[in-house]
Amino acid sequence: MHSESPLKILGIETSCDETAAAVIEDGSTILSSVVASQVEVHKAYGGVVPELASRKHIENICIVVDQAIAEAGISRQEIDGVAVTRGPGLVGALLVGFSFAKALSYGLGVPWIGVDHLEGHLNSVFLSQKKPSFPFVALLVSGGHTAIYHVLSHTSARCLGQTRDDAAGEAFDKVAKMLDLDYPGGVVISRLAEQGNPEKIKFPRAWLDKDGFAFSFSGLKTAVKRYIETHADYREHIADIAAGFETAAVDVLTHKLIHAAETTGVRDIAIVGGVAANKRLRATVAEAARSLNLNLHVPAIELCGDNAAMIAATGYHYLADPDGPRGKLSDDVYSRMLR
Ligand code: KG4
Ligand code: ZN
């Protein structure tokens, strides 16, 4: 670290289909956050095509990083360190950002660190004005993961339970596909659900062990599929299907998060990840939190989905520590969740 002024960390994220870069000052002030979505590329295939994602990252990475530095109003020489997503994610996609970050920090002569993508999502709540106190519990709901964490510090969290099959976002995307809706489905389903009656079609809630923190969404997904197959006129009440599905998923997510808060005795709770943008989830958890006097923390909508601000904010806590770990040129990426 070579500056006396607040540390400026450049974050880079390429774990899936967003090429993102951001500059964060002092661990929580966003100077810039650029996200280049590849949705248009993958839309035609109804899902992310890994090789296309890698190629698109290669095309975009220099542009996105330059834009983040320019929008932050700084020069490259003012960057104190680089934080980059190391995993989990698509290996070919991760390698683009990871190799770029190694080369850039080597060229600039600044330290760098590989950051866990999920730890990044957990830290996304610290980019808001009102910050949670440790320890807190967080529901991480994204396209690739669904889990509840007991978060002890910026760099340490214990997973209390996770999904046994699909992730919540994946279930939203698959149900959208069944209903012939646009890709990616989460946001389309939630928009449609606003016009539907959530009581009309009752889909099953997969509580599993009601006291536990494991999730399963495959039964709910199958129930929606069966409903579609057995109701020839299903197109006429598609909004009710969306609302019924969404409510079934949100009920279970909310119950387990609140139960985790009660079990661990924390006062602060959080929802993070792409599905944390869901209005019904935010409203239902907010209502439960209010009735129990818990402090709810949710990231701004643009920080729920994948972004590099959360990666920079996480990397800061490693890089600001003179004795903290540093990335090495021999470091590699990983595809699967570490804990
Ligand atoms: O965190 P994220 O951007 O990427 C992963 O790390 O997976 O999450 C993307 C997921 C997708 O499955 C998308 O459909 C879902 O988040 N999503 C939503 C909403 N907005 C995005 N799901 C439900 N309601 C939304 N409003
Ligand atoms: Zn993510």
Coordinates of C-alpha atoms and ligand atoms in Angstrom, one line a residue, residues 15-18 117-118 121 141-145 168-173 184-191 246 273-279 304-307 310, ligand 1:
S15 CA -17.6 -15.2 -12.3
C16 CA -20.7 -15.6 -14.5
D17 CA -22.2 -13.4 -17.1
E18 CA -21.5 -9.9 -15.9
H117 CA -17.8 -14.4 -4.6
L118 CA -20.2 -15.4 -1.8
H121 CA -22.4 -10.9 -1.6
V141 CA -30.1 -16.0 -2.6
S142 CA -28.8 -15.9 -6.1
G143 CA -28.8 -17.8 -9.3
G144 CA -26.2 -20.2 -8.2
H145 CA -26.6 -20.4 -4.4
A168 CA -33.8 -19.9 -5.5
G169 CA -32.8 -17.8 -8.5
E170 CA -32.5 -20.9 -10.6
A171 CA -36.0 -22.0 -9.6
F172 CA -37.3 -18.5 -10.7
D173 CA -35.5 -18.8 -14.0
P184 CA -33.5 -14.2 -17.1
G185 CA -36.8 -15.1 -15.5
G186 CA -36.5 -13.9 -11.9
V187 CA -37.3 -10.3 -12.6
V188 CA -40.0 -11.2 -15.1
I189 CA -41.8 -13.6 -12.7
S190 CA -41.7 -11.0 -9.9
R191 CA -43.2 -8.3 -12.2
E246 CA -43.1 -16.7 -5.7
G273 CA -27.7 -11.9 -3.9
G274 CA -29.7 -11.4 -7.1
V275 CA -33.0 -12.7 -5.6
A276 CA -32.7 -10.1 -2.8
A277 CA -34.0 -7.7 -5.4
N278 CA -37.3 -9.4 -5.2
K279 CA -40.0 -7.1 -3.9
C304 CA -28.0 -7.4 -5.2
G305 CA -27.0 -8.8 -8.5
D306 CA -23.3 -9.5 -9.4
N307 CA -21.1 -6.4 -9.2
M310 CA -18.9 -5.9 -3.2
Ligands
KG4_1 O1 -26.4 -12.8 -7.7 P1 -26.8 -13.0 -9.1 O2 -26.7 -11.8 -10.0 O3 -25.9 -14.0 -9.8 C1 -25.4 -15.2 -9.2 O4 -24.4 -15.1 -8.4 O5 -26.1 -16.2 -9.4 O6 -28.3 -13.6 -9.1 C2 -28.9 -13.8 -10.4 C3 -30.3 -14.5 -10.0 C4 -31.0 -15.0 -11.3 O7 -31.4 -16.3 -11.1 C5 -32.2 -14.0 -11.4 O8 -33.3 -14.5 -12.1 C6 -32.5 -13.7 -10.0 O9 -31.2 -13.5 -9.4 N1 -33.2 -12.4 -9.8 C7 -34.5 -12.4 -9.3 C8 -34.9 -11.0 -9.3 N2 -33.9 -10.3 -9.9 C9 -32.9 -11.2 -10.2 N3 -35.2 -13.3 -8.7 C10 -36.4 -13.0 -8.2 N4 -36.9 -11.7 -8.2 C11 -36.2 -10.7 -8.8 N5 -36.6 -9.5 -8.8

